[in-house]
Short mmCIF file of C-alpha atoms in Angstrom, two decimals:
data_model
loop_
_atom_site.label_atom_id
_atom_site.label_comp_id
_atom_site.label_asym_id
_atom_site.label_seq_id
_atom_site.Cartn_x
_atom_site.Cartn_y
_atom_site.Cartn_z
CA MET A 1 -38.06 -6.83 -20.88
CA PRO A 2 -40.52 -8.85 -22.93
CA ALA A 3 -43.69 -10.06 -21.20
CA THR A 4 -43.73 -13.65 -19.91
CA GLN A 5 -45.84 -16.00 -21.88
CA THR A 6 -47.06 -19.35 -20.56
CA ILE A 7 -46.89 -22.75 -22.27
CA ALA A 8 -48.98 -25.64 -20.89
CA VAL A 9 -46.93 -28.91 -21.13
CA ASN A 10 -49.12 -32.08 -21.26
CA LEU A 11 -47.16 -34.92 -19.63
CA LEU A 12 -50.23 -37.11 -18.77
CA SER A 13 -48.82 -39.69 -21.19
CA VAL A 14 -45.86 -40.16 -19.00
CA VAL A 15 -46.41 -43.01 -16.58
CA PRO A 16 -43.23 -43.07 -14.43
CA GLY A 17 -41.25 -46.21 -14.98
CA ARG A 18 -43.52 -47.56 -17.66
CA VAL A 19 -43.02 -45.65 -20.96
CA GLY A 20 -39.27 -46.01 -21.30
CA GLY A 21 -37.71 -43.69 -23.99
CA ALA A 22 -40.67 -41.35 -24.16
CA GLU A 23 -40.29 -40.63 -20.44
CA GLU A 24 -36.53 -40.15 -20.71
CA TYR A 25 -36.96 -37.79 -23.60
CA ALA A 26 -39.51 -35.57 -21.94
CA VAL A 27 -37.58 -35.29 -18.74
CA ARG A 28 -34.27 -34.66 -20.44
CA VAL A 29 -35.48 -31.93 -22.80
CA LEU A 30 -37.54 -30.11 -20.18
CA SER A 31 -34.59 -30.40 -17.81
CA ALA A 32 -32.44 -28.85 -20.49
CA TYR A 33 -34.89 -25.99 -20.82
CA ALA A 34 -34.95 -25.40 -17.10
CA GLN A 35 -31.21 -24.94 -17.13
CA HIS A 36 -30.73 -23.15 -20.47
CA GLY A 37 -34.01 -21.74 -21.64
CA PRO A 38 -34.98 -18.04 -21.54
CA ALA A 39 -37.04 -16.54 -18.69
CA ASP A 40 -39.77 -15.06 -20.91
CA ILE A 41 -41.50 -18.37 -21.64
CA ARG A 42 -42.93 -20.02 -18.50
CA PRO A 43 -43.79 -23.78 -18.88
CA VAL A 44 -46.54 -25.22 -16.67
CA LEU A 45 -46.41 -28.97 -16.30
CA TYR A 46 -49.48 -31.15 -16.14
CA VAL A 47 -48.56 -34.53 -14.75
CA LEU A 48 -49.93 -37.69 -13.35
CA ASP A 49 -50.01 -38.55 -9.70
CA GLY A 50 -46.62 -40.03 -8.91
CA PHE A 51 -44.58 -38.03 -11.40
CA GLN A 52 -43.47 -35.53 -8.77
CA THR A 53 -42.01 -38.28 -6.71
CA ALA A 54 -40.24 -39.87 -9.73
CA HIS A 55 -38.86 -36.58 -10.99
CA PRO A 56 -38.63 -34.08 -8.11
CA GLU A 57 -35.92 -31.92 -9.62
CA LEU A 58 -37.90 -31.22 -12.82
CA VAL A 59 -41.12 -30.52 -10.78
CA GLY A 60 -39.15 -28.22 -8.63
CA SER A 61 -38.03 -26.28 -11.71
CA PHE A 62 -41.45 -25.40 -12.99
CA GLU A 63 -44.95 -24.78 -11.83
CA THR A 64 -46.78 -28.05 -11.81
CA GLU A 65 -50.37 -29.27 -11.63
CA VAL A 66 -50.96 -32.89 -10.62
CA CYS A 67 -53.84 -34.78 -12.09
CA PRO A 68 -55.53 -37.13 -9.58
CA VAL A 69 -54.91 -40.10 -11.83
CA ASN A 70 -52.17 -42.59 -11.38
CA GLY A 71 -51.99 -43.46 -15.05
CA TYR A 72 -52.08 -47.21 -14.92
CA SER A 73 -55.57 -47.17 -16.64
CA ARG A 74 -54.84 -45.90 -20.12
CA GLY A 75 -58.50 -45.16 -20.64
CA ARG A 76 -58.63 -42.91 -17.57
CA ARG A 77 -55.48 -41.19 -18.70
CA VAL A 78 -56.88 -40.43 -22.20
CA LEU A 79 -60.15 -39.16 -20.63
CA ALA A 80 -58.29 -36.88 -18.24
CA GLU A 81 -56.62 -35.16 -21.23
CA SER A 82 -59.96 -34.20 -22.74
CA THR A 83 -61.61 -33.30 -19.51
CA TRP A 84 -59.31 -32.38 -16.55
CA LEU A 85 -56.54 -30.96 -18.73
CA ALA A 86 -58.86 -29.27 -21.21
CA ARG A 87 -60.47 -27.25 -18.28
CA ARG A 88 -57.15 -26.23 -16.83
CA ALA A 89 -54.77 -25.67 -19.63
CA THR A 90 -55.75 -22.52 -21.55
CA GLY A 91 -53.83 -20.96 -24.33
CA ALA A 92 -50.94 -22.78 -25.94
CA VAL A 93 -50.47 -26.41 -25.17
CA HIS A 94 -47.58 -28.70 -26.14
CA HIS A 95 -48.70 -32.44 -25.95
CA PHE A 96 -45.63 -34.65 -25.47
CA GLY A 97 -47.44 -37.94 -25.91
CA GLY A 98 -47.47 -38.35 -29.67
CA ARG A 99 -51.17 -37.45 -30.26
CA LEU A 100 -53.76 -34.68 -29.58
CA PRO A 101 -56.55 -35.41 -27.16
CA TRP A 102 -60.04 -35.64 -28.56
CA ARG A 103 -60.81 -32.27 -26.92
CA THR A 104 -58.18 -29.55 -26.89
CA GLY A 105 -57.90 -25.79 -27.37
CA ARG A 106 -55.66 -23.93 -29.82
CA PRO A 107 -52.85 -23.41 -30.50
CA THR A 108 -51.38 -26.82 -30.02
CA ALA A 109 -47.98 -28.56 -30.50
CA VAL A 110 -47.57 -32.27 -30.60
CA THR A 111 -44.29 -34.28 -30.23
CA ILE A 112 -44.02 -37.35 -32.52
CA HIS A 113 -41.51 -39.85 -31.21
CA ASP A 114 -41.70 -42.13 -34.27
CA LEU A 115 -44.10 -43.41 -36.88
CA GLN A 116 -43.81 -47.14 -36.25
CA PRO A 117 -47.56 -47.69 -35.78
CA LEU A 118 -48.00 -46.50 -39.31
CA ASP A 119 -44.89 -48.14 -40.90
CA HIS A 120 -45.21 -51.48 -39.08
CA PRO A 121 -48.69 -51.91 -37.69
CA GLU A 122 -48.02 -55.64 -37.35
CA ARG A 123 -45.81 -54.94 -34.34
CA PHE A 124 -48.75 -53.74 -32.32
CA SER A 125 -51.98 -55.34 -31.09
CA THR A 126 -54.87 -55.03 -33.45
CA THR A 127 -56.63 -52.54 -31.28
CA LYS A 128 -53.64 -50.39 -30.57
CA ALA A 129 -52.64 -50.31 -34.26
CA ALA A 130 -56.14 -49.36 -35.39
CA TYR A 131 -56.26 -46.58 -32.80
CA LEU A 132 -52.76 -45.11 -33.63
CA SER A 133 -53.32 -45.36 -37.28
CA TRP A 134 -56.19 -42.92 -36.89
CA ALA A 135 -54.76 -40.89 -33.99
CA LEU A 136 -51.27 -40.13 -35.35
CA PRO A 137 -52.34 -38.70 -38.74
CA ARG A 138 -55.20 -36.70 -37.21
CA SER A 139 -52.76 -35.15 -34.64
CA ILE A 140 -50.18 -34.31 -37.29
CA ARG A 141 -52.77 -32.63 -39.49
CA ARG A 142 -54.57 -30.70 -36.68
CA ALA A 143 -51.42 -29.46 -34.71
CA ASP A 144 -50.17 -25.98 -35.13
CA VAL A 145 -46.57 -27.08 -34.59
CA VAL A 146 -45.27 -30.67 -35.02
CA VAL A 147 -42.17 -31.72 -33.15
CA GLY A 148 -39.99 -34.61 -34.25
CA VAL A 149 -37.42 -36.12 -31.89
CA SER A 150 -34.75 -36.44 -34.63
CA ASP A 151 -34.12 -35.01 -38.13
CA ARG A 152 -35.09 -38.28 -39.65
CA VAL A 153 -38.47 -38.18 -37.99
CA THR A 154 -39.04 -34.61 -39.12
CA GLN A 155 -37.97 -35.60 -42.63
CA ARG A 156 -40.45 -38.38 -42.60
CA LEU A 157 -43.19 -35.96 -41.34
CA SER A 158 -42.34 -33.52 -44.10
CA GLU A 159 -42.39 -36.16 -46.86
CA GLY A 160 -45.39 -38.26 -45.71
CA PHE A 161 -48.03 -35.71 -44.71
CA PRO A 162 -49.69 -32.82 -46.51
CA ILE A 163 -48.70 -30.22 -43.96
CA ASP A 164 -46.78 -26.98 -44.03
CA PRO A 165 -43.03 -27.83 -43.54
CA GLN A 166 -42.63 -24.54 -41.73
CA LYS A 167 -44.57 -25.99 -38.76
CA ILE A 168 -42.19 -28.92 -38.26
CA VAL A 169 -39.40 -28.53 -35.78
CA THR A 170 -36.73 -31.05 -34.60
CA VAL A 171 -36.26 -31.10 -30.84
CA SER A 172 -33.63 -33.88 -30.13
CA SER A 173 -32.44 -35.24 -26.83
CA GLY A 174 -29.07 -34.51 -25.60
CA VAL A 175 -26.20 -35.12 -23.07
CA PRO A 176 -25.11 -32.92 -20.23
CA GLU A 177 -21.48 -33.24 -21.07
CA VAL A 178 -18.89 -35.06 -23.26
CA ALA A 179 -15.85 -36.83 -21.92
CA GLU A 180 -12.41 -35.43 -22.91
CA GLN A 181 -10.96 -38.74 -23.79
CA PRO A 182 -12.26 -42.23 -24.86
CA ALA A 183 -13.24 -44.58 -22.00
CA VAL A 184 -10.81 -47.17 -20.95
CA SER A 185 -12.64 -50.46 -20.34
CA THR A 186 -11.31 -52.97 -17.79
CA GLY A 187 -11.90 -56.63 -17.36
CA PRO A 188 -13.07 -58.93 -20.09
CA PRO A 189 -14.19 -57.51 -23.38
CA THR A 190 -17.98 -56.54 -22.91
CA ILE A 191 -20.66 -55.88 -25.33
CA LEU A 192 -23.63 -53.87 -23.95
CA TYR A 193 -27.02 -53.62 -25.30
CA PRO A 194 -29.57 -51.47 -23.35
CA ALA A 195 -33.03 -52.06 -24.74
CA ALA A 196 -36.33 -53.67 -23.85
CA THR A 197 -37.14 -56.93 -25.53
CA TYR A 198 -39.38 -55.61 -28.43
CA PRO A 199 -39.21 -57.43 -31.75
CA HIS A 200 -37.70 -54.48 -33.57
CA LYS A 201 -34.85 -54.26 -31.08
CA ASN A 202 -33.40 -57.39 -32.71
CA HIS A 203 -31.97 -59.04 -29.68
CA LEU A 204 -32.10 -62.41 -31.40
CA VAL A 205 -29.70 -61.14 -34.14
CA LEU A 206 -27.34 -59.86 -31.58
CA ILE A 207 -27.39 -63.10 -29.56
CA ASP A 208 -26.74 -65.05 -32.79
CA ALA A 209 -23.85 -62.63 -33.56
CA PHE A 210 -22.47 -63.16 -30.03
CA ASN A 211 -22.61 -66.86 -30.26
CA GLN A 212 -20.38 -66.67 -33.39
CA LEU A 213 -18.15 -64.07 -31.69
CA ALA A 214 -17.81 -66.06 -28.47
CA GLU A 215 -16.43 -69.05 -30.38
CA ARG A 216 -13.31 -66.93 -31.36
CA HIS A 217 -13.06 -64.78 -28.32
CA PRO A 218 -13.39 -67.01 -25.19
CA GLU A 219 -13.40 -64.01 -22.74
CA VAL A 220 -15.95 -61.81 -24.43
CA ARG A 221 -19.24 -61.20 -22.54
CA LEU A 222 -22.64 -59.78 -23.59
CA VAL A 223 -24.74 -57.71 -21.18
CA LEU A 224 -28.42 -57.14 -21.87
CA THR A 225 -30.15 -54.44 -19.84
CA GLY A 226 -33.81 -53.33 -20.16
CA GLY A 227 -37.22 -54.43 -19.36
CA ALA A 228 -39.53 -57.10 -20.88
CA GLY A 229 -41.33 -56.52 -24.09
CA ARG A 230 -43.37 -58.55 -26.58
CA ALA A 231 -40.25 -60.65 -27.61
CA GLU A 232 -39.32 -61.54 -24.11
CA ALA A 233 -40.04 -65.16 -24.44
CA GLN A 234 -38.07 -65.66 -27.59
CA VAL A 235 -35.16 -63.73 -26.13
CA ALA A 236 -35.14 -65.73 -22.88
CA THR A 237 -35.19 -68.96 -24.96
CA ALA A 238 -32.29 -67.77 -27.14
CA VAL A 239 -30.19 -66.95 -24.14
CA ALA A 240 -31.03 -70.19 -22.49
CA ASN A 241 -30.13 -72.20 -25.57
CA SER A 242 -26.89 -70.39 -26.31
CA PRO A 243 -23.75 -72.47 -25.95
CA HIS A 244 -22.27 -69.46 -24.21
CA THR A 245 -25.19 -68.61 -21.98
CA SER A 246 -22.87 -68.36 -18.93
CA ARG A 247 -21.33 -65.28 -20.59
CA ILE A 248 -24.63 -63.55 -21.24
CA ASP A 249 -25.80 -61.40 -18.45
CA ARG A 250 -29.44 -60.13 -18.34
CA THR A 251 -29.98 -57.47 -15.74
CA GLY A 252 -33.46 -56.34 -16.44
CA ARG A 253 -34.11 -52.53 -16.30
CA VAL A 254 -31.46 -50.82 -14.19
CA PRO A 255 -31.33 -47.38 -12.56
CA GLU A 256 -29.95 -44.59 -14.70
CA ASN A 257 -26.79 -44.26 -12.72
CA GLU A 258 -26.04 -47.94 -12.82
CA LEU A 259 -26.58 -47.88 -16.57
CA VAL A 260 -24.04 -45.09 -17.01
CA GLN A 261 -21.57 -47.08 -15.07
CA ARG A 262 -22.11 -50.21 -17.10
CA MET A 263 -21.94 -48.22 -20.36
CA ALA A 264 -18.65 -46.48 -19.39
CA ALA A 265 -17.16 -49.90 -18.59
CA ALA A 266 -18.28 -51.50 -21.82
CA THR A 267 -15.84 -52.27 -24.59
CA VAL A 268 -18.60 -51.49 -27.22
CA LEU A 269 -22.20 -50.63 -27.31
CA ALA A 270 -24.23 -52.65 -29.75
CA PHE A 271 -27.49 -51.24 -30.91
CA PRO A 272 -29.06 -53.50 -33.65
CA SER A 273 -32.45 -51.98 -33.46
CA SER A 274 -34.23 -51.72 -36.81
CA TYR A 275 -36.51 -48.75 -35.90
CA GLU A 276 -35.95 -45.83 -33.52
CA GLY A 277 -37.13 -42.28 -33.16
CA PHE A 278 -33.68 -41.20 -32.01
CA GLY A 279 -31.51 -43.80 -30.33
CA LEU A 280 -30.47 -42.14 -27.05
CA PRO A 281 -28.34 -44.90 -25.71
CA VAL A 282 -26.07 -44.49 -28.78
CA LEU A 283 -25.51 -40.80 -28.04
CA GLU A 284 -24.98 -41.49 -24.35
CA ALA A 285 -22.32 -44.12 -25.16
CA MET A 286 -20.55 -41.73 -27.65
CA ALA A 287 -20.54 -38.94 -25.06
CA LEU A 288 -18.80 -41.35 -22.60
CA GLY A 289 -16.13 -42.23 -25.19
CA VAL A 290 -17.47 -45.69 -25.85
CA PRO A 291 -17.49 -46.94 -29.42
CA VAL A 292 -20.81 -48.08 -30.89
CA VAL A 293 -22.16 -50.32 -33.66
CA VAL A 294 -25.69 -49.51 -34.76
CA GLY A 295 -28.47 -50.58 -37.11
CA ALA A 296 -28.05 -49.07 -40.54
CA ASP A 297 -30.60 -46.64 -41.95
CA THR A 298 -32.02 -45.54 -38.59
CA PRO A 299 -31.77 -42.30 -36.58
CA ALA A 300 -29.16 -43.97 -34.45
CA ALA A 301 -26.98 -44.46 -37.58
CA ASP A 302 -27.29 -40.67 -38.30
CA LEU A 303 -25.40 -40.06 -35.07
CA VAL A 304 -22.45 -42.10 -36.27
CA ALA A 305 -19.68 -41.03 -38.67
CA GLU A 306 -18.15 -44.34 -39.72
CA PRO A 307 -19.97 -46.50 -42.25
CA THR A 308 -18.36 -49.61 -40.92
CA GLN A 309 -20.18 -49.10 -37.65
CA MET A 310 -23.57 -49.16 -39.37
CA ILE A 311 -24.76 -52.71 -39.91
CA ASP A 312 -27.81 -54.27 -41.50
CA PRO A 313 -30.05 -55.02 -38.41
CA THR A 314 -30.95 -58.46 -39.76
CA ASP A 315 -27.49 -59.70 -40.69
CA ALA A 316 -26.05 -61.56 -37.67
CA ASN A 317 -22.80 -62.56 -39.58
CA ALA A 318 -22.11 -58.89 -40.24
CA TRP A 319 -22.67 -58.02 -36.67
CA ALA A 320 -20.28 -60.68 -35.47
CA GLU A 321 -17.58 -59.30 -37.88
CA ALA A 322 -18.12 -55.69 -36.88
CA LEU A 323 -18.04 -56.49 -33.17
CA ALA A 324 -15.06 -58.67 -33.47
CA PHE A 325 -13.13 -55.98 -35.46
CA LEU A 326 -13.55 -53.34 -32.62
CA ILE A 327 -12.81 -55.77 -29.88
CA SER A 328 -9.71 -57.07 -31.60
CA GLU A 329 -8.27 -53.80 -32.78
CA PRO A 330 -7.63 -51.30 -29.96
CA ASN A 331 -6.48 -48.51 -32.38
CA GLN A 332 -9.67 -48.79 -34.38
CA ARG A 333 -11.77 -48.83 -31.21
CA HIS A 334 -9.91 -45.69 -29.97
CA GLN A 335 -10.50 -43.90 -33.41
CA ALA A 336 -14.30 -44.91 -33.25
CA ALA A 337 -14.51 -43.56 -29.75
CA GLN A 338 -12.75 -40.22 -30.64
CA GLN A 339 -15.19 -39.81 -33.56
CA GLY A 340 -18.12 -40.51 -31.35
CA LEU A 341 -16.91 -37.76 -28.79
CA ALA A 342 -16.77 -35.22 -31.60
CA ARG A 343 -20.21 -36.07 -32.90
CA ALA A 344 -21.72 -35.98 -29.29
CA GLN A 345 -20.50 -32.33 -28.92
CA THR A 346 -23.29 -31.35 -31.35
CA HIS A 347 -26.00 -32.75 -29.07
CA LEU A 348 -25.49 -31.02 -25.77
CA TRP A 349 -28.40 -29.98 -23.57
CA GLU A 350 -27.98 -26.39 -24.70
CA HIS A 351 -28.80 -27.37 -28.21
CA SER A 352 -31.97 -29.23 -27.03
CA ALA A 353 -33.12 -26.15 -25.11
CA ALA A 354 -32.55 -23.93 -28.06
CA GLN A 355 -34.54 -26.30 -30.27
CA LEU A 356 -37.40 -26.43 -27.72
CA GLU A 357 -37.45 -22.65 -27.46
CA GLN A 358 -37.79 -22.46 -31.29
CA ALA A 359 -40.69 -24.79 -31.24
CA TRP A 360 -42.45 -22.87 -28.51
CA ARG A 361 -41.96 -19.38 -29.97
CA LEU A 362 -43.42 -20.73 -33.19
CA LEU A 363 -46.31 -22.06 -31.13
CA LEU A 364 -46.80 -18.80 -29.26
CA ALA A 365 -46.91 -16.84 -32.49
CA LYS A 366 -50.10 -18.82 -33.36
CA ASN A 367 -51.91 -17.14 -30.46
#
């Protein structure tokens, strides 16, 4: 039997309930490893105070050390990575937060969720954009293993940075299971969009498309879930000014089990985001047997097989037509859902666990 080796997993960037997709990704991938990973690699989680309450099952699966910081102060969090964590985490360390701390040992892995701060710095505050434009390239260059959350992210890393492509690994998110048949929606036709109101999520385009669609389909409804982002004021105004505002339901962020229920009941999931690291809600909808329409030329589009379901994220007219087509044509909706189920089968948790094992074995080989 091979000797057990330890991996320190830095989750101090995960503030429960506040970091959205990055938190979901970390919890999902590590939970997949707990269920399907080999026994000869032993992860030790380093987490903020409060993480154990938010994610008891994950904490119960691994040895865990809790940092006496609640994480609401970003400065204290960053400092803890270079002090508290650096003293405790010896040997190989996997940093899930997208950058390496100022002080860290070797060997190190870093997970890159996306490169939006480099590609679109205008979407961030001046201070944050300046910091990340320095921290991201530094981390990518210095890490011994660089993990991308999708093949598109790893391709971007390989093409955009002077690093050995052999040290780049994709570790994507997954789903626990895939439905046997397409979902059967009940009630009025419903379009669901689960996303916080950040500018690149393109809520305004979807609301414009819905206004056009609602003129022709008097029963169709739009449901927007997700918390408030930098475009919240514009989205709220667009909803209030819509001639069909009574058919737009804004729920705010909802618990995971409620989101799954809403997703399974939807007629179609719309995902007009123009920039993603992966696009997890798209995969989740596909696994439930719900057809999707996504922004073209994004990782979410890479999950989809049918070109007619990939739409220019800025073209409200095209979104209205694509959504109307699926809502009006049950056979096409069924076919799109069947294709989604087949694609989702390639993104089960077992696959995520195997990818993470590959990244960790590569990291341990650097010892």
